Short mmCIF file of C-alpha atoms in Angstrom, two decimals:
data_model
loop_
_atom_site.label_atom_id
_atom_site.label_comp_id
_atom_site.label_asym_id
_atom_site.label_seq_id
_atom_site.Cartn_x
_atom_site.Cartn_y
_atom_site.Cartn_z
CA MET A 23 35.76 -10.84 -18.88
CA LYS A 24 32.24 -12.16 -19.36
CA ASN A 25 31.11 -10.02 -16.47
CA ILE A 26 32.55 -6.91 -18.08
CA ALA A 27 30.73 -7.82 -21.27
CA VAL A 28 27.45 -7.98 -19.34
CA ILE A 29 28.05 -4.53 -17.85
CA LEU A 30 29.06 -2.97 -21.17
CA LEU A 31 26.10 -4.50 -22.90
CA PHE A 32 23.76 -3.05 -20.36
CA PHE A 33 25.27 0.41 -20.75
CA ALA A 34 24.39 0.16 -24.41
CA LEU A 35 20.94 -1.32 -23.84
CA SER A 36 19.90 1.23 -21.27
CA CYS A 37 20.28 4.21 -23.61
CA PRO A 38 16.63 4.62 -24.58
CA PHE A 39 15.43 4.74 -20.99
CA SER A 40 15.42 7.57 -18.48
CA THR A 41 18.56 8.41 -16.51
CA ARG A 42 17.29 6.84 -13.29
CA ALA A 43 16.11 3.68 -15.02
CA GLN A 44 19.46 3.58 -16.80
CA ASP A 45 21.38 3.96 -13.54
CA ILE A 46 19.36 1.20 -11.90
CA SER A 47 19.75 -1.08 -14.93
CA GLN A 48 23.50 -0.53 -14.82
CA LEU A 49 23.62 -1.11 -11.08
CA THR A 50 21.63 -4.34 -11.48
CA ALA A 51 23.90 -5.59 -14.25
CA GLN A 52 26.95 -4.65 -12.22
CA CYS A 53 25.57 -6.34 -9.13
CA ALA A 54 24.77 -9.51 -11.12
CA ALA A 55 28.27 -9.46 -12.59
CA ASN A 56 29.91 -8.93 -9.17
CA ALA A 57 28.19 -12.08 -7.93
CA GLY A 58 30.72 -14.06 -9.98
CA GLU A 59 30.28 -17.14 -12.16
CA VAL A 60 26.68 -17.74 -11.13
CA MET A 61 23.34 -17.50 -12.90
CA TYR A 62 21.20 -14.41 -12.33
CA LEU A 63 17.61 -15.19 -11.30
CA LYS A 64 15.94 -12.09 -9.84
CA ASP A 65 16.62 -8.59 -8.65
CA PHE A 66 15.11 -6.52 -5.89
CA ILE A 67 15.29 -2.79 -6.48
CA VAL A 68 14.79 -0.48 -3.51
CA LYS A 69 14.63 3.24 -2.93
CA LEU A 70 14.01 4.18 0.68
CA ASP A 71 13.64 7.46 2.50
CA ALA A 72 15.45 8.10 5.77
CA GLY A 73 13.79 6.73 8.87
CA THR A 74 12.67 8.78 11.85
CA PRO A 75 15.19 9.20 14.71
CA GLY A 76 14.85 6.35 17.18
CA GLY A 77 12.47 4.45 14.90
CA ALA A 78 13.01 1.23 13.00
CA PRO A 79 14.90 1.71 9.72
CA PRO A 80 12.62 1.70 6.65
CA THR A 81 12.78 -1.74 5.06
CA ALA A 82 11.67 -3.18 1.74
CA ARG A 83 10.42 -6.76 1.84
CA PHE A 84 10.27 -9.30 -0.99
CA ALA A 85 8.85 -12.80 -0.87
CA LEU A 86 10.44 -15.52 -2.96
CA LEU A 87 10.29 -19.25 -3.35
CA LEU A 88 13.55 -21.14 -2.94
CA SER A 89 14.11 -24.82 -3.71
CA LYS A 90 15.72 -27.53 -1.66
CA SER A 91 19.19 -28.79 -2.64
CA VAL A 92 20.18 -25.57 -4.38
CA VAL A 93 22.93 -23.14 -3.41
CA TYR A 94 21.72 -19.57 -3.97
CA ARG A 95 23.79 -16.41 -3.79
CA LEU A 96 22.27 -13.20 -2.45
CA SER A 97 24.16 -10.02 -3.33
CA ILE A 98 23.65 -6.39 -2.43
CA CYS A 99 24.81 -3.22 -4.17
CA THR A 100 24.29 0.37 -3.08
CA ALA A 101 23.73 3.14 -5.61
CA PRO A 102 26.57 5.72 -5.58
CA ASN A 103 24.31 8.64 -4.59
CA SER A 104 22.95 6.90 -1.49
CA GLU A 105 23.43 8.31 1.99
CA GLY A 106 23.36 4.89 3.62
CA GLU A 107 24.88 1.48 2.93
CA ALA A 108 22.38 -1.17 1.82
CA VAL A 109 22.05 -4.35 3.85
CA LEU A 110 20.31 -7.51 2.63
CA GLN A 111 18.89 -10.06 5.03
CA LEU A 112 17.24 -13.41 4.37
CA PHE A 113 14.44 -14.60 6.62
CA ASP A 114 12.53 -17.84 6.96
CA MET A 115 9.35 -16.77 8.72
CA ASN A 116 10.74 -14.87 11.74
CA THR A 117 14.15 -16.51 11.72
CA LEU A 118 17.05 -14.52 10.37
CA LEU A 119 19.10 -16.90 8.23
CA GLY A 120 21.76 -14.62 6.82
CA SER A 121 22.81 -11.03 6.31
CA THR A 122 25.36 -9.10 4.28
CA PHE A 123 26.19 -7.17 7.47
CA ILE A 124 27.06 -8.98 10.68
CA THR A 125 26.13 -6.61 13.49
CA ALA A 126 28.17 -8.45 16.14
CA THR A 127 31.46 -8.13 14.26
CA GLY A 128 30.70 -5.14 12.06
CA LYS A 129 31.81 -7.19 9.06
CA GLU A 130 30.29 -6.52 5.66
CA PHE A 131 29.97 -8.90 2.71
CA PRO A 132 28.98 -8.06 -0.86
CA PHE A 133 27.07 -11.35 -0.95
CA PHE A 134 26.45 -14.57 0.93
CA ASP A 135 25.63 -18.08 -0.21
CA PHE A 136 22.61 -19.93 1.08
CA LYS A 137 22.54 -23.73 1.02
CA CYS A 138 18.81 -24.27 0.85
CA GLN A 139 17.51 -27.51 2.39
CA LYS A 140 13.85 -26.68 2.53
CA THR A 141 11.63 -25.69 -0.36
CA GLY A 142 9.39 -22.84 0.65
CA VAL A 143 8.68 -19.15 0.83
CA TYR A 144 11.45 -16.94 2.19
CA HIS A 145 11.71 -13.19 2.59
CA VAL A 146 14.46 -10.83 1.55
CA PHE A 147 14.64 -7.62 3.58
CA ILE A 148 16.65 -4.67 2.31
CA SER A 149 17.33 -1.62 4.46
CA PHE A 150 20.05 1.01 4.85
CA LYS A 151 22.41 1.19 7.80
CA GLU A 152 21.26 3.55 10.56
CA GLY A 153 18.00 4.06 8.70
CA LYS A 154 19.60 6.44 6.22
CA ALA A 155 18.07 7.15 2.81
CA GLY A 156 19.35 5.24 -0.16
CA GLU A 157 18.87 3.31 -3.33
CA GLY A 158 20.16 -0.18 -3.99
CA VAL A 159 19.72 -3.51 -5.71
CA GLY A 160 19.66 -7.01 -4.29
CA VAL A 161 20.31 -9.90 -6.66
CA LEU A 162 19.39 -13.56 -6.30
CA SER A 163 21.58 -15.96 -8.28
CA TYR A 164 21.73 -19.71 -8.78
CA VAL A 165 25.12 -21.18 -7.87
CA LYS A 166 24.67 -24.95 -8.18
CA LYS A 167 22.68 -27.91 -6.94
CA LEU A 168 23.83 -29.42 -3.67
CA MET B 16 -12.12 24.90 -48.02
CA ILE B 17 -14.06 23.19 -45.21
CA LYS B 18 -15.38 20.63 -47.70
CA LYS B 19 -11.83 19.85 -48.85
CA LEU B 20 -10.72 19.48 -45.26
CA LEU B 21 -13.61 17.11 -44.58
CA TYR B 22 -12.62 14.98 -47.61
CA VAL B 23 -9.05 14.82 -46.37
CA LEU B 24 -10.16 13.82 -42.88
CA LEU B 25 -12.58 11.23 -44.21
CA THR B 26 -9.95 9.75 -46.53
CA ALA B 27 -7.50 9.59 -43.63
CA LEU B 28 -10.11 7.85 -41.51
CA VAL B 29 -10.83 5.26 -44.22
CA ILE B 30 -7.12 4.60 -44.77
CA THR B 31 -6.54 4.23 -41.03
CA SER B 32 -9.48 1.85 -40.71
CA CYS B 33 -8.27 -0.25 -43.66
CA LYS B 34 -4.77 -0.41 -42.20
CA SER B 35 -6.05 -1.60 -38.89
CA GLY B 36 -8.10 -4.27 -40.58
CA GLY B 37 -5.11 -5.45 -42.56
CA ASP B 38 -2.95 -5.99 -39.50
CA ARG B 39 -2.85 -9.31 -37.72
CA SER B 40 -6.02 -9.12 -35.73
CA THR B 41 -5.67 -9.09 -32.01
CA GLN B 42 -8.96 -9.80 -30.39
CA THR B 43 -9.30 -7.72 -27.30
CA ASP B 44 -11.65 -10.17 -25.67
CA PHE B 45 -9.30 -10.39 -22.76
CA GLU B 46 -8.44 -6.84 -21.91
CA VAL B 47 -9.45 -7.43 -18.33
CA PRO B 48 -7.80 -4.86 -16.11
CA ASP B 49 -7.07 -5.68 -12.50
CA SER B 50 -10.07 -3.67 -11.42
CA ILE B 51 -12.31 -6.45 -12.72
CA MET B 52 -11.78 -9.14 -10.16
CA SER B 53 -13.94 -11.79 -8.67
CA GLU B 54 -16.28 -10.59 -5.99
CA GLY B 55 -14.93 -11.08 -2.50
CA MET B 56 -11.40 -11.56 -3.81
CA GLU B 57 -9.77 -8.31 -2.91
CA ILE B 58 -6.05 -8.77 -2.90
CA SER B 59 -3.81 -5.74 -2.73
CA GLU B 60 -1.23 -5.11 -5.42
CA GLU B 61 1.52 -5.60 -2.83
CA THR B 62 0.13 -9.00 -1.88
CA MET B 63 -0.23 -9.96 -5.53
CA GLN B 64 3.36 -9.00 -6.18
CA ASN B 65 4.54 -10.96 -3.17
CA ILE B 66 2.70 -14.03 -4.35
CA VAL B 67 4.05 -13.79 -7.87
CA GLN B 68 7.62 -13.26 -6.62
CA ASN B 69 7.25 -16.66 -5.01
CA ILE B 70 7.08 -18.49 -8.29
CA SER B 71 10.43 -19.95 -9.17
CA SER B 72 12.50 -18.80 -12.11
CA PRO B 73 12.09 -20.22 -15.64
CA VAL B 74 15.67 -21.43 -15.63
CA GLU B 75 15.77 -23.32 -12.33
CA MET B 76 14.12 -26.52 -13.56
CA ALA B 77 16.28 -26.42 -16.70
CA ALA B 78 19.39 -25.94 -14.55
CA LEU B 79 18.52 -29.00 -12.47
CA ILE B 80 17.86 -31.12 -15.57
CA LYS B 81 21.20 -30.13 -17.03
CA GLU B 82 23.10 -30.71 -13.78
CA LEU B 83 21.59 -34.19 -13.59
CA GLY B 84 23.43 -34.93 -16.84
CA VAL B 85 20.27 -35.33 -18.92
CA PRO B 86 21.06 -34.64 -22.59
CA TYR B 87 19.28 -31.89 -24.51
CA SER B 88 16.17 -32.83 -26.45
CA SER B 89 14.16 -30.55 -28.70
CA LYS B 90 11.13 -32.82 -28.39
CA TYR B 91 10.31 -31.27 -25.00
CA LEU B 92 9.86 -27.80 -26.49
CA SER B 93 6.69 -26.09 -27.61
CA SER B 94 6.72 -25.27 -31.33
CA THR B 95 6.94 -21.61 -32.28
CA ALA B 96 5.21 -22.31 -35.62
CA ARG B 97 1.76 -21.27 -34.34
CA VAL B 98 2.83 -17.96 -32.89
CA GLU B 99 1.02 -15.94 -35.58
CA GLU B 100 -2.23 -17.74 -34.79
CA LEU B 101 -2.27 -16.67 -31.17
CA SER B 102 -4.82 -13.92 -31.50
CA THR B 103 -5.95 -13.05 -27.98
CA THR B 104 -4.01 -11.48 -25.15
CA PHE B 105 -4.91 -14.54 -23.06
CA LYS B 106 -3.23 -16.95 -25.48
CA GLN B 107 -0.37 -14.55 -26.16
CA SER B 108 0.46 -14.10 -22.47
CA LEU B 109 0.22 -17.77 -21.63
CA ASN B 110 2.40 -18.78 -24.56
CA LEU B 111 4.85 -15.99 -23.80
CA GLY B 112 5.48 -17.74 -20.49
CA ILE B 113 5.73 -21.15 -22.14
CA PHE B 114 8.28 -19.89 -24.67
CA GLY B 115 10.12 -18.13 -21.84
CA ALA B 116 10.64 -21.43 -20.03
CA ASP B 117 11.74 -23.05 -23.30
CA LEU B 118 14.18 -20.20 -23.88
CA GLY B 119 15.64 -20.85 -20.42
CA TYR B 120 16.09 -24.52 -21.34
CA LEU B 121 17.74 -23.66 -24.68
CA ASN B 122 20.04 -21.10 -23.08
CA MET B 123 21.03 -23.61 -20.42
CA TYR B 124 22.20 -26.02 -23.13
CA ASN B 125 23.72 -23.25 -25.29
CA LYS B 126 21.46 -24.12 -28.23
CA THR B 127 21.92 -20.70 -29.76
CA SER B 128 20.59 -21.51 -33.24
CA ALA B 129 17.20 -22.52 -31.83
CA VAL B 130 17.30 -19.61 -29.38
CA ILE B 131 16.71 -17.13 -32.21
CA ASP B 132 13.35 -18.74 -33.09
CA TYR B 133 12.21 -18.49 -29.50
CA ILE B 134 13.45 -14.94 -29.00
CA SER B 135 11.62 -13.99 -32.17
CA ALA B 136 8.39 -15.66 -30.99
CA ILE B 137 8.70 -14.02 -27.57
CA LYS B 138 9.29 -10.62 -29.15
CA THR B 139 6.20 -11.05 -31.38
CA LEU B 140 4.00 -11.97 -28.43
CA ALA B 141 5.51 -9.30 -26.18
CA ASP B 142 4.83 -6.66 -28.84
CA GLU B 143 1.22 -7.83 -29.06
CA ILE B 144 0.66 -7.30 -25.36
CA LYS B 145 2.62 -4.03 -25.48
CA VAL B 146 5.67 -5.07 -23.50
CA GLY B 147 8.00 -5.60 -26.46
CA GLN B 148 10.19 -2.71 -25.34
CA PHE B 149 11.82 -4.97 -22.77
CA PHE B 150 13.20 -7.35 -25.39
CA ASP B 151 16.06 -5.98 -27.43
CA PHE B 152 15.66 -8.48 -30.24
CA THR B 153 18.62 -7.16 -32.23
CA THR B 154 21.09 -7.54 -29.36
CA LEU B 155 19.70 -10.91 -28.26
CA LYS B 156 19.85 -12.19 -31.85
CA ARG B 157 23.40 -10.93 -32.27
CA LEU B 158 24.52 -12.63 -29.08
CA ALA B 159 22.84 -15.87 -30.10
CA THR B 160 24.21 -15.74 -33.65
CA ASN B 161 27.78 -15.04 -32.55
CA ASN B 162 27.54 -17.90 -30.07
CA GLN B 163 29.52 -15.73 -27.68
CA ASN B 164 28.73 -13.94 -24.45
CA LEU B 165 26.33 -16.71 -23.49
CA ASP B 166 26.27 -15.37 -19.95
CA SER B 167 25.04 -12.05 -21.33
CA LEU B 168 22.42 -13.84 -23.42
CA MET B 169 21.12 -15.63 -20.34
CA TYR B 170 21.28 -12.50 -18.20
CA ILE B 171 19.44 -10.31 -20.70
CA SER B 172 16.80 -12.97 -21.38
CA VAL B 173 15.96 -13.49 -17.71
CA HIS B 174 16.29 -9.80 -16.85
CA SER B 175 13.96 -8.84 -19.71
CA PHE B 176 11.32 -11.22 -18.35
CA ASN B 177 11.71 -9.77 -14.86
CA GLN B 178 11.45 -6.22 -16.19
CA MET B 179 8.35 -7.09 -18.14
CA ASP B 180 6.76 -8.65 -15.08
CA LYS B 181 7.47 -5.58 -12.94
CA TYR B 182 6.08 -3.31 -15.65
CA LEU B 183 2.85 -5.29 -15.91
CA HIS B 184 2.36 -5.10 -12.15
CA SER B 185 3.04 -1.39 -11.98
CA ASN B 186 0.62 -0.75 -14.84
CA ASN B 187 -2.38 -2.50 -13.35
CA ARG B 188 -1.97 -5.50 -15.67
CA SER B 189 -1.14 -8.19 -13.13
CA ASN B 190 -3.72 -10.37 -14.86
CA LEU B 191 -1.33 -10.80 -17.80
CA SER B 192 1.62 -11.37 -15.49
CA ALA B 193 -0.37 -14.16 -13.81
CA LEU B 194 -0.80 -15.84 -17.20
CA ILE B 195 2.87 -15.48 -18.12
CA VAL B 196 3.90 -16.94 -14.76
CA THR B 197 1.44 -19.81 -15.28
CA GLY B 198 2.94 -20.46 -18.73
CA VAL B 199 6.47 -20.49 -17.33
CA TRP B 200 5.45 -22.83 -14.53
CA ILE B 201 3.48 -25.34 -16.59
CA GLU B 202 6.27 -25.58 -19.17
CA GLY B 203 8.88 -26.00 -16.41
CA LEU B 204 6.82 -28.79 -14.87
CA TYR B 205 6.34 -30.33 -18.31
CA LEU B 206 10.10 -30.32 -18.92
CA GLY B 207 10.74 -31.88 -15.54
CA THR B 208 8.05 -34.54 -15.88
CA GLN B 209 9.07 -35.45 -19.43
CA VAL B 210 12.60 -36.05 -18.21
CA ALA B 211 11.24 -38.02 -15.23
CA LYS B 212 9.33 -40.21 -17.69
CA GLU B 213 12.63 -41.44 -19.09
CA THR B 214 15.00 -41.01 -16.15
CA THR B 215 14.47 -42.13 -12.58
CA ASN B 216 16.07 -39.64 -10.23
CA ASP B 217 15.20 -38.95 -6.60
CA MET B 218 16.11 -35.27 -6.76
CA LEU B 219 13.94 -34.73 -9.82
CA ALA B 220 11.08 -36.66 -8.23
CA GLU B 221 11.38 -34.46 -5.16
CA ARG B 222 11.43 -31.29 -7.27
CA ILE B 223 8.28 -32.43 -9.07
CA GLY B 224 6.62 -33.16 -5.72
CA GLU B 225 7.56 -29.73 -4.37
CA GLN B 226 5.61 -28.11 -7.17
CA LYS B 227 2.54 -28.76 -5.04
CA LEU B 228 3.45 -25.57 -3.14
CA THR B 229 3.82 -23.47 -6.27
CA LEU B 230 0.64 -24.84 -7.81
CA ASN B 231 -1.39 -23.80 -4.78
CA GLU B 232 0.03 -20.27 -5.06
CA LEU B 233 -0.69 -20.12 -8.78
CA ILE B 234 -4.31 -21.17 -8.38
CA LEU B 235 -4.69 -18.54 -5.66
CA ILE B 236 -3.48 -15.86 -8.08
CA LEU B 237 -5.64 -17.03 -10.97
CA GLU B 238 -8.78 -17.21 -8.85
CA VAL B 239 -8.67 -13.44 -8.58
CA TYR B 240 -9.66 -13.34 -12.25
CA LYS B 241 -11.96 -16.35 -12.39
CA LYS B 242 -14.90 -14.21 -13.52
CA ASP B 243 -13.36 -14.45 -16.95
CA LYS B 244 -14.29 -17.76 -18.61
CA GLN B 245 -10.81 -18.32 -19.97
CA TYR B 246 -9.33 -17.98 -16.50
CA ALA B 247 -11.97 -20.25 -15.05
CA LYS B 248 -11.09 -22.89 -17.65
CA LEU B 249 -7.39 -22.50 -16.91
CA ILE B 250 -8.06 -22.97 -13.18
CA ASP B 251 -10.05 -26.13 -14.00
CA ASP B 252 -7.06 -27.43 -15.97
CA LEU B 253 -4.65 -26.68 -13.13
CA GLN B 254 -7.07 -28.27 -10.71
CA LEU B 255 -6.67 -31.53 -12.64
CA ILE B 256 -2.96 -31.43 -11.84
CA LYS B 257 -3.65 -30.38 -8.26
CA ASP B 258 -5.87 -33.43 -7.81
CA GLN B 259 -2.87 -35.64 -8.59
CA TYR B 260 -0.88 -33.87 -5.88
CA GLN B 261 -3.52 -34.46 -3.23
CA ASN B 262 -1.65 -37.28 -1.47
CA VAL B 263 1.84 -35.89 -1.98
CA ASN B 264 3.16 -34.94 1.45
CA ILE B 265 5.82 -32.39 2.24
CA LYS B 266 7.30 -32.63 5.73
CA THR B 267 9.82 -30.44 7.50
CA ILE B 268 12.44 -31.32 10.10
CA LYS B 269 13.58 -28.38 12.21
CA GLY B 270 17.22 -27.39 12.70
CA GLU B 271 19.32 -24.33 13.49
CA PRO B 272 21.08 -22.55 10.63
CA GLU B 273 24.89 -22.42 10.63
CA MET B 274 27.08 -19.65 9.33
CA ILE B 275 30.60 -20.27 8.06
CA GLU B 276 33.14 -18.00 6.42
CA GLU B 277 35.60 -19.59 4.02
CA ASN B 278 38.06 -17.65 1.87
CA GLY B 279 36.10 -14.48 2.54
CA VAL B 280 32.82 -15.99 1.34
CA LEU B 281 30.02 -16.17 3.86
CA THR B 282 27.87 -19.30 3.59
CA ILE B 283 24.65 -20.04 5.42
CA ILE B 284 23.83 -23.72 5.84
CA GLN B 285 20.21 -24.37 6.53
CA ASN B 286 19.51 -27.25 8.86
CA ASP B 287 15.75 -27.21 8.47
CA LYS B 288 15.02 -29.92 5.93
CA SER B 289 11.97 -30.50 3.79
CA MET B 290 11.16 -33.99 2.57
CA VAL B 291 8.71 -34.97 -0.11
CA GLU B 292 6.78 -38.21 0.09
CA ILE B 293 5.80 -39.12 -3.44
CA SER B 294 5.30 -42.59 -4.90
CA PRO B 295 6.18 -43.68 -8.47
CA GLU B 296 2.44 -44.08 -9.13
CA GLN B 297 1.78 -40.50 -8.05
CA ILE B 298 4.62 -39.29 -10.26
CA ASN B 299 3.22 -41.20 -13.22
CA LYS B 300 -0.19 -39.62 -12.74
CA ILE B 301 1.37 -36.15 -12.44
CA ILE B 302 3.38 -36.81 -15.61
CA SER B 303 0.36 -37.84 -17.67
CA THR B 304 -1.95 -35.09 -16.38
CA THR B 305 0.71 -32.40 -16.87
CA GLU B 306 1.29 -33.65 -20.42
CA GLU B 307 -2.44 -33.55 -21.15
CA VAL B 308 -2.95 -30.06 -19.70
CA ARG B 309 0.19 -28.53 -21.21
CA ASN B 310 -0.57 -29.94 -24.66
CA ARG B 311 -4.09 -28.56 -24.46
CA LEU B 312 -2.78 -25.13 -23.47
CA ILE B 313 -0.32 -24.91 -26.35
CA SER B 314 -3.03 -25.87 -28.85
CA LEU B 315 -5.60 -23.33 -27.66
#
C-alpha cells in the first residue's frame, strides 16, 4: 500500500517536468517501490545505444561506497520502450559479486541482496542483454544491519 | 515620446534596483564555477561524479544509530534558526548538506513535527543556490503534517537530494555539490560520534573508524577548489580530523563470495572482511575534533 502511495505521489510530483524526465522519475519511484520494505538510497539512471555486432555491450558504470555489516538491495528496472532487458552487476575491483541475470542458468531476478562485509568502493555496471539499446534504472536500497 | 519612454525605462530600472537591494542579500563571493580549479588538478567530470557517488548516504549513519536502539535526541541536531543569516553560496551549500543529514535522522525516527522546520530550511537554502525546484515543499510538508506515508516522505527527501546533486554536476556546479556532500558527511560523523560519546558499541566504533576512507575521498574532491580561501579553510578543518585518523588501520581478509537463492530472493554473501583497528583513545580524539570542527562550520 505504501509502495503504491510512493508511485502515485511521484506521478503527481513529476507533472512540471518534461515527459522523459517524468517517465524516468516514475520508473525510479516504481523501481524503489518494487524493492519492497527497504529504504531507498540511490538510483542509477542509464540510457544506452545499441552496441556494435560482435563487440562488448555498452555499459554504464557507477562507483559507490558500501559499508560493512549492512545488507543492501540492488534492483533493476527496464523502461517500457527499451529494446533490450537491463542487467545490473555489482563488482568489487575486478571480481563480479552479483548480477540480476545469471548467465549459466538464464535466470533473471528483479533484485538481489548483498551482505556487505567490507567497507569500500564498489562498482555497479548496467548494460542491456545482447548489447541492445535501452533505458533503465538501478536502485540501491538499505535493507538492515547484519 | 522618446523622453517619456526614457523616463519609464529609468523608473523601471530604479524600481528593479531597489527591489534587489531589499531582498535578502546573497553575496556572490563564491560563484566559483568548475572551470576555476587549482592548477595541476585536472579531474574530469566523470571522475568527479564517480568520487562523489562514493560518499555514503545521509540516512545510513542515522539508520545504524536507530538499529542500535539509541533513543532520539534533538540535541544532536544543528539549529535551523540561523538559516536566514547564511548569506553566501558557500555557507548555504555546506549547511544544506548538514540539514540534509539532520533530516535523514529525523525521518528515521519519524519526528515529523521537527521535519517541517528542516524541510523549510533546506528549501530556503536550495532556493538560494537555485536548486529549489527539486524540493516540493508543499508535498513534503503535507506528508510530514499528516504523519502518514512516512516511506514516501523518506523517499522524496532522499530522492530530492540525489536529483539536486545530479543537476549540480550536469550544470558545471560540482563545487557546490562537493560542499553539500561535505556537510552531509560531517553531520553524519557528528551524529555518530555524539552517540559514541554516550554509548560504547563496537559496530559504531568500527563505522566511525571506516570514515577514514570517506574523509580521504572528500579531501581529494575539495582540493580541486582549494584556490578559493573558503575551500582552503574547510580542507584545513577536515585535515584536523584526518590527523586523528592517522593511526586508525583498516585491514582486509580475503574470501570468495557465495550466492544463495532462498524463496526466490537471490543473496550474495561477501566473504572478504574488513576490520578496523581503533582504540578508545583514538575514538575520543575523533569525537572531540569532529565536535570542534562541526560546531565551527555551523557557526560560520
